[in-house]
CSV table of C-alpha atoms in Angstrom, one decimal:
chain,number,residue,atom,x,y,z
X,23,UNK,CA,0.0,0.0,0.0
X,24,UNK,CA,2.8,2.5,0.6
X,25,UNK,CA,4.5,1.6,-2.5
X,26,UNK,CA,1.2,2.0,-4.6
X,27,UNK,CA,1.2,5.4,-2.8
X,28,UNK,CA,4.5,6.4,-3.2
X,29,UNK,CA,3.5,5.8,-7.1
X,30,UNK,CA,0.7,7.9,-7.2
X,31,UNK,CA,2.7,10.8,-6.1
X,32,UNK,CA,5.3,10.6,-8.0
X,33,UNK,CA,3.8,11.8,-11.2
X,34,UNK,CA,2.3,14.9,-9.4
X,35,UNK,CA,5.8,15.8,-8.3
X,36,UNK,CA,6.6,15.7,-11.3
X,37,UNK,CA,3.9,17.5,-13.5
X,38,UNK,CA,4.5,20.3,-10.9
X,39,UNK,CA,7.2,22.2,-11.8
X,40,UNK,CA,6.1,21.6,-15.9
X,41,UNK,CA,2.7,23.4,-14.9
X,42,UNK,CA,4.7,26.2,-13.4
X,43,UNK,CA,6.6,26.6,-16.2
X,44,UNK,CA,4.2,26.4,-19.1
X,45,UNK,CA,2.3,28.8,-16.4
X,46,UNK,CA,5.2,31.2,-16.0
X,47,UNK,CA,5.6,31.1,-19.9
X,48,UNK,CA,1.9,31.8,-20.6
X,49,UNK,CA,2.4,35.1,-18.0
X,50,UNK,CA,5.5,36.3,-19.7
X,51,UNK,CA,3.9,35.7,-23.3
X,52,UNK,CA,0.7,37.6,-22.2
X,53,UNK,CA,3.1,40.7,-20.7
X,54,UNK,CA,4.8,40.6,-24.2
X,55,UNK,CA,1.5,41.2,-26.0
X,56,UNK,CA,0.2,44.0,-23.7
X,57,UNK,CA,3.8,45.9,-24.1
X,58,UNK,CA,3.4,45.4,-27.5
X,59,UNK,CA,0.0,46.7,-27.8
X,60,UNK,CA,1.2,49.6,-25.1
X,61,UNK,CA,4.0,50.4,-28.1
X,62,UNK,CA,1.5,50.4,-30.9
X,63,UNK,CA,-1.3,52.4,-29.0
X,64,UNK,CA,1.6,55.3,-28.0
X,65,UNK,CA,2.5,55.7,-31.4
X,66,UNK,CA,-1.0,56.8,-32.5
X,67,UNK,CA,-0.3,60.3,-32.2
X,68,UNK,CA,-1.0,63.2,-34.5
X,69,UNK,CA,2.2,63.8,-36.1
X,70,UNK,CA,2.4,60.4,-37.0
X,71,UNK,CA,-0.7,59.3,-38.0
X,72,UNK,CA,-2.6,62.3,-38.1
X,73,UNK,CA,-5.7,61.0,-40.2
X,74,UNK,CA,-6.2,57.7,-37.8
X,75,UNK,CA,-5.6,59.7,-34.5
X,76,UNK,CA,-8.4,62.3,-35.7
X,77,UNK,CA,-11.1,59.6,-36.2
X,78,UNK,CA,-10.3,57.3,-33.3
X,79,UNK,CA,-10.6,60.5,-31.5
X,80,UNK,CA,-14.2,61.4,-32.9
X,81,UNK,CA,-15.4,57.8,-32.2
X,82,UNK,CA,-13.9,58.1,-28.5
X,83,UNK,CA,-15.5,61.5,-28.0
X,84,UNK,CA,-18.9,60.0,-29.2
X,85,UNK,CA,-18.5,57.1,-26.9
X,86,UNK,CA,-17.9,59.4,-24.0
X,87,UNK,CA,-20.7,61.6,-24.6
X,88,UNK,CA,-22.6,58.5,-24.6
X,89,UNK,CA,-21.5,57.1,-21.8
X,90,UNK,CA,-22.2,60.8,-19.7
X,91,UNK,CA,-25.6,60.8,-21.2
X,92,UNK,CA,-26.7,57.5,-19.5
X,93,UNK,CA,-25.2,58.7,-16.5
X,94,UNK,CA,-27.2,62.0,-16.3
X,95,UNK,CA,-30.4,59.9,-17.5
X,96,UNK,CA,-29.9,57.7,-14.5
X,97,UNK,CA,-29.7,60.4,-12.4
X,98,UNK,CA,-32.3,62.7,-13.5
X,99,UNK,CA,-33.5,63.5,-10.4
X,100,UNK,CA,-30.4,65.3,-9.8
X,101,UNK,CA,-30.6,66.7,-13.4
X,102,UNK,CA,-34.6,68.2,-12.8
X,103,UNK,CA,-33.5,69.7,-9.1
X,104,UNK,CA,-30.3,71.3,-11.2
X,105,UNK,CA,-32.4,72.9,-13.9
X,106,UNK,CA,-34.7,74.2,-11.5
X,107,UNK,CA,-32.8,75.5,-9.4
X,108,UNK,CA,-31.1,77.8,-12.3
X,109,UNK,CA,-34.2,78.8,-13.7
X,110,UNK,CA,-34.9,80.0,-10.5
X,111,UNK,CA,-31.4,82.1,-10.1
X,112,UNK,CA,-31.9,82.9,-14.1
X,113,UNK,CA,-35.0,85.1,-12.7
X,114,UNK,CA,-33.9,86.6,-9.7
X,115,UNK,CA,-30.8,87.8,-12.4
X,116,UNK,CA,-33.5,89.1,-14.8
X,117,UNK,CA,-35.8,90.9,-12.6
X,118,UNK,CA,-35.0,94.5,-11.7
X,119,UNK,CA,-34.8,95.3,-7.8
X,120,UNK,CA,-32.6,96.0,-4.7
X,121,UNK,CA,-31.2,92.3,-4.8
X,122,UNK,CA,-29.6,92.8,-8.3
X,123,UNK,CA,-26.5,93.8,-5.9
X,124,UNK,CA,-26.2,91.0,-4.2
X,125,UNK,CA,-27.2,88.8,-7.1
X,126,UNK,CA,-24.0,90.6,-9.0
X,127,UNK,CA,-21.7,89.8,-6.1
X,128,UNK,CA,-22.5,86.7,-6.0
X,129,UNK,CA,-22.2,86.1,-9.6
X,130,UNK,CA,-18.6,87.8,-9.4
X,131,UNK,CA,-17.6,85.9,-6.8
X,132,UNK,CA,-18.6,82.1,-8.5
X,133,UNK,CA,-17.4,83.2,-11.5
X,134,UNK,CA,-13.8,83.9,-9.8
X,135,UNK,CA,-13.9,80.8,-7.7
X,136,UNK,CA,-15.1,78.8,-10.7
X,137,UNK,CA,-12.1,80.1,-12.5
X,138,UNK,CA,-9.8,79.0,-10.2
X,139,UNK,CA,-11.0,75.3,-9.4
X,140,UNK,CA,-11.1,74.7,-13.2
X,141,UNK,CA,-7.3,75.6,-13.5
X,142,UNK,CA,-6.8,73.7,-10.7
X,143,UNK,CA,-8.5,70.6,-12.1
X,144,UNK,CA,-6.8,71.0,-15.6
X,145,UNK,CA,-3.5,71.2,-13.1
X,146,UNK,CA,-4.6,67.3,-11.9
X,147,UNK,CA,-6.7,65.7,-13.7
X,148,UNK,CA,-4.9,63.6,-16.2
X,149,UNK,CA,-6.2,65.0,-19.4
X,150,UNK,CA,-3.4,64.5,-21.8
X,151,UNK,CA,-0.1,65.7,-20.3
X,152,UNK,CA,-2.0,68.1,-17.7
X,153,UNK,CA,-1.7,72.3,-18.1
X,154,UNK,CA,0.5,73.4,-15.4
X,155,UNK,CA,-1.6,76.4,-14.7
X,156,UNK,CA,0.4,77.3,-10.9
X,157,UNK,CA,3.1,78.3,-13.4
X,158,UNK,CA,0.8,79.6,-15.8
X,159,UNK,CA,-1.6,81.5,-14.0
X,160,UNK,CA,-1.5,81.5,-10.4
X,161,UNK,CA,1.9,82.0,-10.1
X,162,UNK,CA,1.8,85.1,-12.4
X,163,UNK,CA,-1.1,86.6,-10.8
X,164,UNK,CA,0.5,85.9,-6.4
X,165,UNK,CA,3.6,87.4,-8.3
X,166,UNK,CA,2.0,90.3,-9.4
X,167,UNK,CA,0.1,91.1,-6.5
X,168,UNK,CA,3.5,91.3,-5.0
X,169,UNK,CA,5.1,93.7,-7.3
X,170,UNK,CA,1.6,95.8,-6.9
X,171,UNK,CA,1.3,95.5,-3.1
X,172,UNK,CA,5.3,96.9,-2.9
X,173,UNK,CA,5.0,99.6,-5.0
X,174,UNK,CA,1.6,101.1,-4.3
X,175,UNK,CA,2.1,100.9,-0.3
X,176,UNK,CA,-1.5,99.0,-0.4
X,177,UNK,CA,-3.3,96.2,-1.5
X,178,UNK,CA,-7.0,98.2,-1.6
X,179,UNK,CA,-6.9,98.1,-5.1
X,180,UNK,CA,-9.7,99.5,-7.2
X,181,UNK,CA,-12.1,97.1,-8.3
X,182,UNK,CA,-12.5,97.0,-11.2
X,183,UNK,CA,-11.0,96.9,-12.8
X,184,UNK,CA,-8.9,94.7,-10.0
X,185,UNK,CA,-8.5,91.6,-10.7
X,186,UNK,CA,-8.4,91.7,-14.4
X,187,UNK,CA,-5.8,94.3,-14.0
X,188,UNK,CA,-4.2,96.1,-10.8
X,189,UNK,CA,-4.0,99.7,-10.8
X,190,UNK,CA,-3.0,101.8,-8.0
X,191,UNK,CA,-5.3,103.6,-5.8
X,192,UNK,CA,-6.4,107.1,-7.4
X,193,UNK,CA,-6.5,108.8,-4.2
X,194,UNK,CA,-4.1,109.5,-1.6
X,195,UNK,CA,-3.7,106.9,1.2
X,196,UNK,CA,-1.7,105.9,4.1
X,197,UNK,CA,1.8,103.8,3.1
X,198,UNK,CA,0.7,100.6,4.7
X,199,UNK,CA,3.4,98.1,6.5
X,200,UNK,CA,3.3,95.5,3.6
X,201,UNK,CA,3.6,92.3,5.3
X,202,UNK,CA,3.8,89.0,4.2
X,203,UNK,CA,0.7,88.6,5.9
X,204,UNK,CA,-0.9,91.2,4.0
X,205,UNK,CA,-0.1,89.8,0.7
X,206,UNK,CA,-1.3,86.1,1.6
X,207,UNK,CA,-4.7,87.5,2.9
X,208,UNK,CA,-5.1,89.1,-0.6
X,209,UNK,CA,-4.3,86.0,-3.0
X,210,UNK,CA,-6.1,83.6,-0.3
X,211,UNK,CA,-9.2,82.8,-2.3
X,212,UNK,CA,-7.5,82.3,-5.5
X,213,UNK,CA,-4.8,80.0,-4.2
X,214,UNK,CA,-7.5,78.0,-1.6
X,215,UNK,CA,-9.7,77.4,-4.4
X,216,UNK,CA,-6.9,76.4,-6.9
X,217,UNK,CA,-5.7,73.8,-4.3
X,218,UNK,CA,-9.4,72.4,-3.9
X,219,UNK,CA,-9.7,72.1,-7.6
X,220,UNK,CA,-6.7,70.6,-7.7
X,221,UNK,CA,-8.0,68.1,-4.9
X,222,UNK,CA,-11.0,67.3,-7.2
X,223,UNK,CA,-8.5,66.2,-9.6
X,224,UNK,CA,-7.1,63.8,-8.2
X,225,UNK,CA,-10.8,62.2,-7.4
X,226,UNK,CA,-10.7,59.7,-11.2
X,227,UNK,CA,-7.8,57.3,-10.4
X,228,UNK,CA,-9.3,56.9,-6.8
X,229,UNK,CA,-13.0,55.9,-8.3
X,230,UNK,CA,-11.3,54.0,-11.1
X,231,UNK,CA,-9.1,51.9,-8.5
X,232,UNK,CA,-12.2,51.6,-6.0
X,233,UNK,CA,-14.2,50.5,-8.6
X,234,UNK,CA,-11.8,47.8,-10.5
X,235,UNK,CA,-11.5,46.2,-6.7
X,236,UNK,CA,-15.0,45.8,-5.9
X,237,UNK,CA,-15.8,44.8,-9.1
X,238,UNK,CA,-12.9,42.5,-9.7
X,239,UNK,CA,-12.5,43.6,-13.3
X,240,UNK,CA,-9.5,44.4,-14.9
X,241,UNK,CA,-8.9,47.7,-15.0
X,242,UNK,CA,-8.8,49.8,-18.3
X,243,UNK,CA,-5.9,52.1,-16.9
X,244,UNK,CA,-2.1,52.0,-17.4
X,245,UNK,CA,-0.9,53.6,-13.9
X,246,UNK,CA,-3.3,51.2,-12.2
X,247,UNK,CA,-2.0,47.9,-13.9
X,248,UNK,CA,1.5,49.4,-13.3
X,249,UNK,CA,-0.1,49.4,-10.0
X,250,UNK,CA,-0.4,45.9,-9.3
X,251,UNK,CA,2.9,44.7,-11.3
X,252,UNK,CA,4.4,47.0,-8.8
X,253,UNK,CA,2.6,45.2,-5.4
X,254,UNK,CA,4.0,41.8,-7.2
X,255,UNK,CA,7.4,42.7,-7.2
X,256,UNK,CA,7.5,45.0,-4.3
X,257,UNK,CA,10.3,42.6,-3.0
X,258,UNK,CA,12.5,42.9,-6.0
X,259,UNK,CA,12.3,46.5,-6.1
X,260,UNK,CA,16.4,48.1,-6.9
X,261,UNK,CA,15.5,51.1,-8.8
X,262,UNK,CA,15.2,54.3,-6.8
X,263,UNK,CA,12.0,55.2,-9.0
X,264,UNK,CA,9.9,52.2,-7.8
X,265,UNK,CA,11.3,52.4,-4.6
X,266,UNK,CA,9.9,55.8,-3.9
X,267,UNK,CA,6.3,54.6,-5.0
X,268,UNK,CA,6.6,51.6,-2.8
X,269,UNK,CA,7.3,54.5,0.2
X,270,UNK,CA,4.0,56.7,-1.1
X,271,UNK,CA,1.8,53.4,-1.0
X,272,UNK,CA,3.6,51.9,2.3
X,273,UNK,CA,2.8,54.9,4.0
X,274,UNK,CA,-0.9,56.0,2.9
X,275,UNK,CA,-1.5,52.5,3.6
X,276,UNK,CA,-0.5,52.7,7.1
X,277,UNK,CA,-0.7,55.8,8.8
X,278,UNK,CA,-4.3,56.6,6.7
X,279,UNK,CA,-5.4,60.2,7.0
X,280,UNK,CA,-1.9,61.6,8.1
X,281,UNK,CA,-0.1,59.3,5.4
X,282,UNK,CA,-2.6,61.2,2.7
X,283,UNK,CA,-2.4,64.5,4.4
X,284,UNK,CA,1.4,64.3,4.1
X,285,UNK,CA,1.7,63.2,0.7
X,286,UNK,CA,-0.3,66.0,-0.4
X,287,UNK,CA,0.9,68.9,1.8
X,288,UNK,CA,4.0,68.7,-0.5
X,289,UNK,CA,4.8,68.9,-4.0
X,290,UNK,CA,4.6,65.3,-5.0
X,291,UNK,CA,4.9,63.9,-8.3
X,292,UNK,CA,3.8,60.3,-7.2
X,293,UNK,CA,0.6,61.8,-5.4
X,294,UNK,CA,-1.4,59.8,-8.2
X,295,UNK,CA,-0.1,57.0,-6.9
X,296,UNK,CA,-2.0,58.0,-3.3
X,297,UNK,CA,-5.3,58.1,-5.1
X,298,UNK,CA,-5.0,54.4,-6.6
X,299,UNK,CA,-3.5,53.4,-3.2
X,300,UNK,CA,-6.5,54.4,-1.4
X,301,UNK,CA,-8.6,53.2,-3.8
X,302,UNK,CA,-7.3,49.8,-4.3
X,303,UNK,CA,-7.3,49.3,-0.5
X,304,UNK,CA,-10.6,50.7,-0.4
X,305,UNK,CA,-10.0,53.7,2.0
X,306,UNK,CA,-13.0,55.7,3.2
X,307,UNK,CA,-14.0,58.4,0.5
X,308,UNK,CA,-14.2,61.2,2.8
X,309,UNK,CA,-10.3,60.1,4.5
X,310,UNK,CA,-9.1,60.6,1.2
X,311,UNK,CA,-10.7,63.5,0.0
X,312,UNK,CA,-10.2,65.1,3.4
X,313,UNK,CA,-7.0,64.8,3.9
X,314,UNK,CA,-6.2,65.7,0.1
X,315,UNK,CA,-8.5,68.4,0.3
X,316,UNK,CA,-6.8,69.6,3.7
X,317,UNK,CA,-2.8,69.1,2.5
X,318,UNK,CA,-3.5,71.0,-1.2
X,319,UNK,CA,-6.1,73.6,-0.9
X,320,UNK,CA,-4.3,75.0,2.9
X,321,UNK,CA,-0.7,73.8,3.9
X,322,UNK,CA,0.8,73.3,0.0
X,323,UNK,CA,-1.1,76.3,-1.0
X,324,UNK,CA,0.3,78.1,1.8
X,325,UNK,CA,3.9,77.0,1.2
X,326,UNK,CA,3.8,77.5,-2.5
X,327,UNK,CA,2.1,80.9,-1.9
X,328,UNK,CA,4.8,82.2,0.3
X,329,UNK,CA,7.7,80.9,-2.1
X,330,UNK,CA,6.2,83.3,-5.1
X,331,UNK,CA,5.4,86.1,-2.5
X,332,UNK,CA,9.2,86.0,-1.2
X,333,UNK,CA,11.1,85.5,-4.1
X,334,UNK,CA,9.2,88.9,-6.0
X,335,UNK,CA,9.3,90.7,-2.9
X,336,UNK,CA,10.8,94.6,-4.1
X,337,UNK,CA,14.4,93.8,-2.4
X,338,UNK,CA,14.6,90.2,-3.6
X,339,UNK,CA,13.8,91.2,-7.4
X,340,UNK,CA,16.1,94.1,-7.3
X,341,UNK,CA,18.7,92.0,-6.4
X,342,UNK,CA,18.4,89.6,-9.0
X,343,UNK,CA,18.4,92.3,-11.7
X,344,UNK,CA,21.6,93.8,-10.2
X,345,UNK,CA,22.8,89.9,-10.3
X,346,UNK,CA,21.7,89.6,-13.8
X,347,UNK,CA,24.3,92.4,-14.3
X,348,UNK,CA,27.4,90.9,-13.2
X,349,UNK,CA,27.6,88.2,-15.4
X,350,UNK,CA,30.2,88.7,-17.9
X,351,UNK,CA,30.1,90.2,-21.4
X,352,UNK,CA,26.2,89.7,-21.7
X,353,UNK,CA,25.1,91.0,-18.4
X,354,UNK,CA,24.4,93.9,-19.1
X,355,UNK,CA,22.3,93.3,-22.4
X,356,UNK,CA,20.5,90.8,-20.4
X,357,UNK,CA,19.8,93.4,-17.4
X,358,UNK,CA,18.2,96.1,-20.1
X,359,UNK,CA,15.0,94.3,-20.6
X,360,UNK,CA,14.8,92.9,-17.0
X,361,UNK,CA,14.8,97.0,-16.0
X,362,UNK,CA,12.5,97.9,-18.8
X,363,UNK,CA,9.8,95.2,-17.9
X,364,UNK,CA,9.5,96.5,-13.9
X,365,UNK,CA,9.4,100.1,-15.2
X,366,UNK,CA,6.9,99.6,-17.1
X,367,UNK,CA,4.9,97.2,-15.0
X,368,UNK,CA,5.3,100.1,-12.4
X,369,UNK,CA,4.2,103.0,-14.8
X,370,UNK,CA,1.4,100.6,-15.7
X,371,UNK,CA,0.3,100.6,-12.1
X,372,UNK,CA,0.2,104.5,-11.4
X,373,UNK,CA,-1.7,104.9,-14.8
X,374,UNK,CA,-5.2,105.0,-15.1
X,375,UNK,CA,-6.8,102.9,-17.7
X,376,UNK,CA,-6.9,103.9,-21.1
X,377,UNK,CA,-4.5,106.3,-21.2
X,378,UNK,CA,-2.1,104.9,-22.8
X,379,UNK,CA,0.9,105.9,-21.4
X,380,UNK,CA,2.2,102.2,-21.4
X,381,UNK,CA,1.5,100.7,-24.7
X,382,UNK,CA,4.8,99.3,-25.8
X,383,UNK,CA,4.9,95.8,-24.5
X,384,UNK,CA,8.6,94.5,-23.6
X,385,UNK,CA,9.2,91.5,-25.1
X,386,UNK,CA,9.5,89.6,-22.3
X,387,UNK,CA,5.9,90.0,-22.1
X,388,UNK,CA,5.2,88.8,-25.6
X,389,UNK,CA,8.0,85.8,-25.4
X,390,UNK,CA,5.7,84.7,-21.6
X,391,UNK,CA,2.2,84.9,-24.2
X,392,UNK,CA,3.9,82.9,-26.4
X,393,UNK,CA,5.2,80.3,-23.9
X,394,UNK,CA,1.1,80.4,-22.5
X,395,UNK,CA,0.0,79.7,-25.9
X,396,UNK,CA,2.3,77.1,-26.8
X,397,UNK,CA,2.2,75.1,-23.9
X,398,UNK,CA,-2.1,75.4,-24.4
X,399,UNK,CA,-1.9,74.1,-27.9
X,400,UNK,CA,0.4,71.3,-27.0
X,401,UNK,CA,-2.0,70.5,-24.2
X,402,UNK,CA,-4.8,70.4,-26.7
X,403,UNK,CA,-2.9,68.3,-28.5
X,404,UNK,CA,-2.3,65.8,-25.9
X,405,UNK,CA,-5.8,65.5,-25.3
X,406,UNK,CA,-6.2,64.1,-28.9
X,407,UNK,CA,-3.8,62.1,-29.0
X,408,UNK,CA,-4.6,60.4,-25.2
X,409,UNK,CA,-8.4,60.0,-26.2
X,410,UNK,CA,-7.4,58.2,-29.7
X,411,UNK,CA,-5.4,55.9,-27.3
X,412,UNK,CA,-8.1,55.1,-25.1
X,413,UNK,CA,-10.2,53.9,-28.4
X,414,UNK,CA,-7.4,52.1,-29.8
X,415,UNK,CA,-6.8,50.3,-25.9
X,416,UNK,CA,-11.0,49.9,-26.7
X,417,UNK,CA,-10.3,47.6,-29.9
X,418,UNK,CA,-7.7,45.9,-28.1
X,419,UNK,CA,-9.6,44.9,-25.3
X,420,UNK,CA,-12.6,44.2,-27.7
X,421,UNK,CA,-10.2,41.6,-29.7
X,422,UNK,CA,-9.0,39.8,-26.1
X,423,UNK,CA,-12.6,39.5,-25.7
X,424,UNK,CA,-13.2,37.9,-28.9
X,425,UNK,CA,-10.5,35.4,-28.5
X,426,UNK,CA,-11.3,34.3,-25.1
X,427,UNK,CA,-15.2,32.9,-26.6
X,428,UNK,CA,-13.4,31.4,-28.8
């Protein structure tokens, strides 16, 4: 009897490591196919294939609208409370009376903060390449505030036509102690709401990840099945790149709402990597959004606030001009336009508008609306060329499909 046993498992010793192997081949065939379908979906990109890109990315765009059109037909509840509710505000905005004033404030005011939150979600929201609007836009505008607040004595600017364009204050006032202080409590609104809608943005790879682990299905997103290869060979890890993301997951993971709060409180490009983390692990919506919400729109924005503030503070920028100079055989040239820019941003100040007295634009101006306009077009561009991907990854998927029924 022990012999007919030992018999019987011998063959299952033996078929073992054979099923590992044709197991480990089928894994490393599979990976092969999906890099090469990665490879082939990346190149579909305007300047290559410009005629394909354009109709994948009219079929995707239809899909999507689609898709959002179920969505808002599911919840139409939502939708009818929406449209009454505006209809209502669309009248109290029509009708003449004493509440037309605070009608307009409040109009000025969402309009502004609206402004601000879209930026910030174009910031992190993964469309194409993603517009870095802090550079952009909010950057521009604390630094200008700055230059403003110094040379005016005050940050009581008139509005309007503030904040579409600062002017000095007509009449005579009081040199105020410009503080710090004073400068934050001016940009605050701006830079909160930018964090929050940079908070938003961050909101799709933590449904996506939530909603591929409840559902067990794989996930139609790149940084999410990088994801998981990542968790697999978190013991192999040598590179310092992987080595960092294995610290961002490690520690939202463990420590929770301060793990989150700390990732975002700081400049992080791996913060996406906190959104699948919580979502994977299935990590209470409101921890997340919380503490993202918390560490981007009020200590980062903070922090990033009072870098621009210092750095164009009056002293600090007149010292890097004079720097400018001192560099040998083109410092000077170089220090020309610098002075010609803050003299005329300072003439622009003291001068009412439309008289004008400050026309000429340096070109430093026109080289920054270039910049703006280029990096906006190439954003544009990416968008294309990311949602001609996604159908292509569509057609992919669709042929796995197919060849599993057969």
């Amino acid at each position: 009897m022990a012999a007919n046993g030992a018999e019987c498992e011998q063959p299952q010793k033996r078929l073992g490591p054979k099923d590992k192997q044709n197991g480990s081949s089928t894994d490393s065939s599979l990976r092969e196919r999906k890099q090469q379908d990665r490879e082939e979906r990346l190149s579909l990109v305007l300047w290559k294939r410009p005629f394909t890109t354009l109709q994948y990315f009219f079929i995707e765009t239809l899909i999507t609208l689609k898709e959002w059109t179920w969505k808002l037909w599911q919840r139409r509840g939502v939708v009818f409370l929406s449209v009454v509710l505006f209809s209502l505000f669309s009248m109290a905005y029509s009708v003449e009376g004493e509440h037309q004033q605070y009608v307009q404030y409040l109009e000025k005011k969402f309009l502004w903060c609206a402004y601000w939150v879209g930026l910030g979600i174009l910031s992190s929201v993964g469309l194409g390449t993603g517009l870095h609007t802090f550079l952009l836009y909010l950057g521009p505008h604390i630094a200008s505030v700055t230059l403003a607040a110094y040379e005016c004595g005050s940050v009581n600017f008139p509005e309007p036509p503030y904040p579409a364009q600062i002017m000095c204050p007509e009449e005579e006032v009081l040199q105020e102690s410009i503080s710090l202080w004073t400068i934050m409590s001016k940009v605050r609104l701006e830079a909160c709401m930018w964090g929050a809608g940079t908070a938003i943005g961050e909101l799709p790879p933590y449904f996506m990840a939530r909603a591929a682990r409840l559902s067990g299905a794989d996930p139609d997103d790149e940084d999410y099945e990088e994801f998981e290869e990542m968790l697999e060979q978190a013991q192999s890890a040598q590179d310092f790149a992987t080595r960092g993301k294995l610290a961002v997951q490690n520690m939202v993971q463990k420590v929770g709402f301060f793990g989150i709060l700390a990732c975002a409180s700081i400049p992080n490009p791996l913060f996406d990597l906190a959104g699948i983390t919580c979502g994977h692990f299935l990590i209470p919506f409101w921890t997340f959004f919380g503490a993202t919400l918390i560490g981007k729109a009020i200590i980062k924005m903070h922090i990033q606030k009072l870098f621009v503030i210092i750095t164009f503070s009056k002293h600090i920028v007149e010292q890097m001009v004079s720097l400018i100079g001192i560099i040998p055989g083109i410092g000077a040239s170089l220090q020309k336009p610098f002075r010609e820019y803050l003299e005329a941003q300072r003439a622009k100040l003291h001068n009412p508008a439309g008289d004008g007295a400050a026309a000429g634009e340096s070109w430093l101006s026109w080289v920054f609306e270039k910049v703006v306009l280029v990096m906006v077009c190439y954003f544009i561009l990416s968008i294309i060329n990311s949602m001609a991907q996604s159908y292509a990854k569509r057609l992919q998927q669709k042929k796995y499909s197919e060849e599993k029924m057969k």
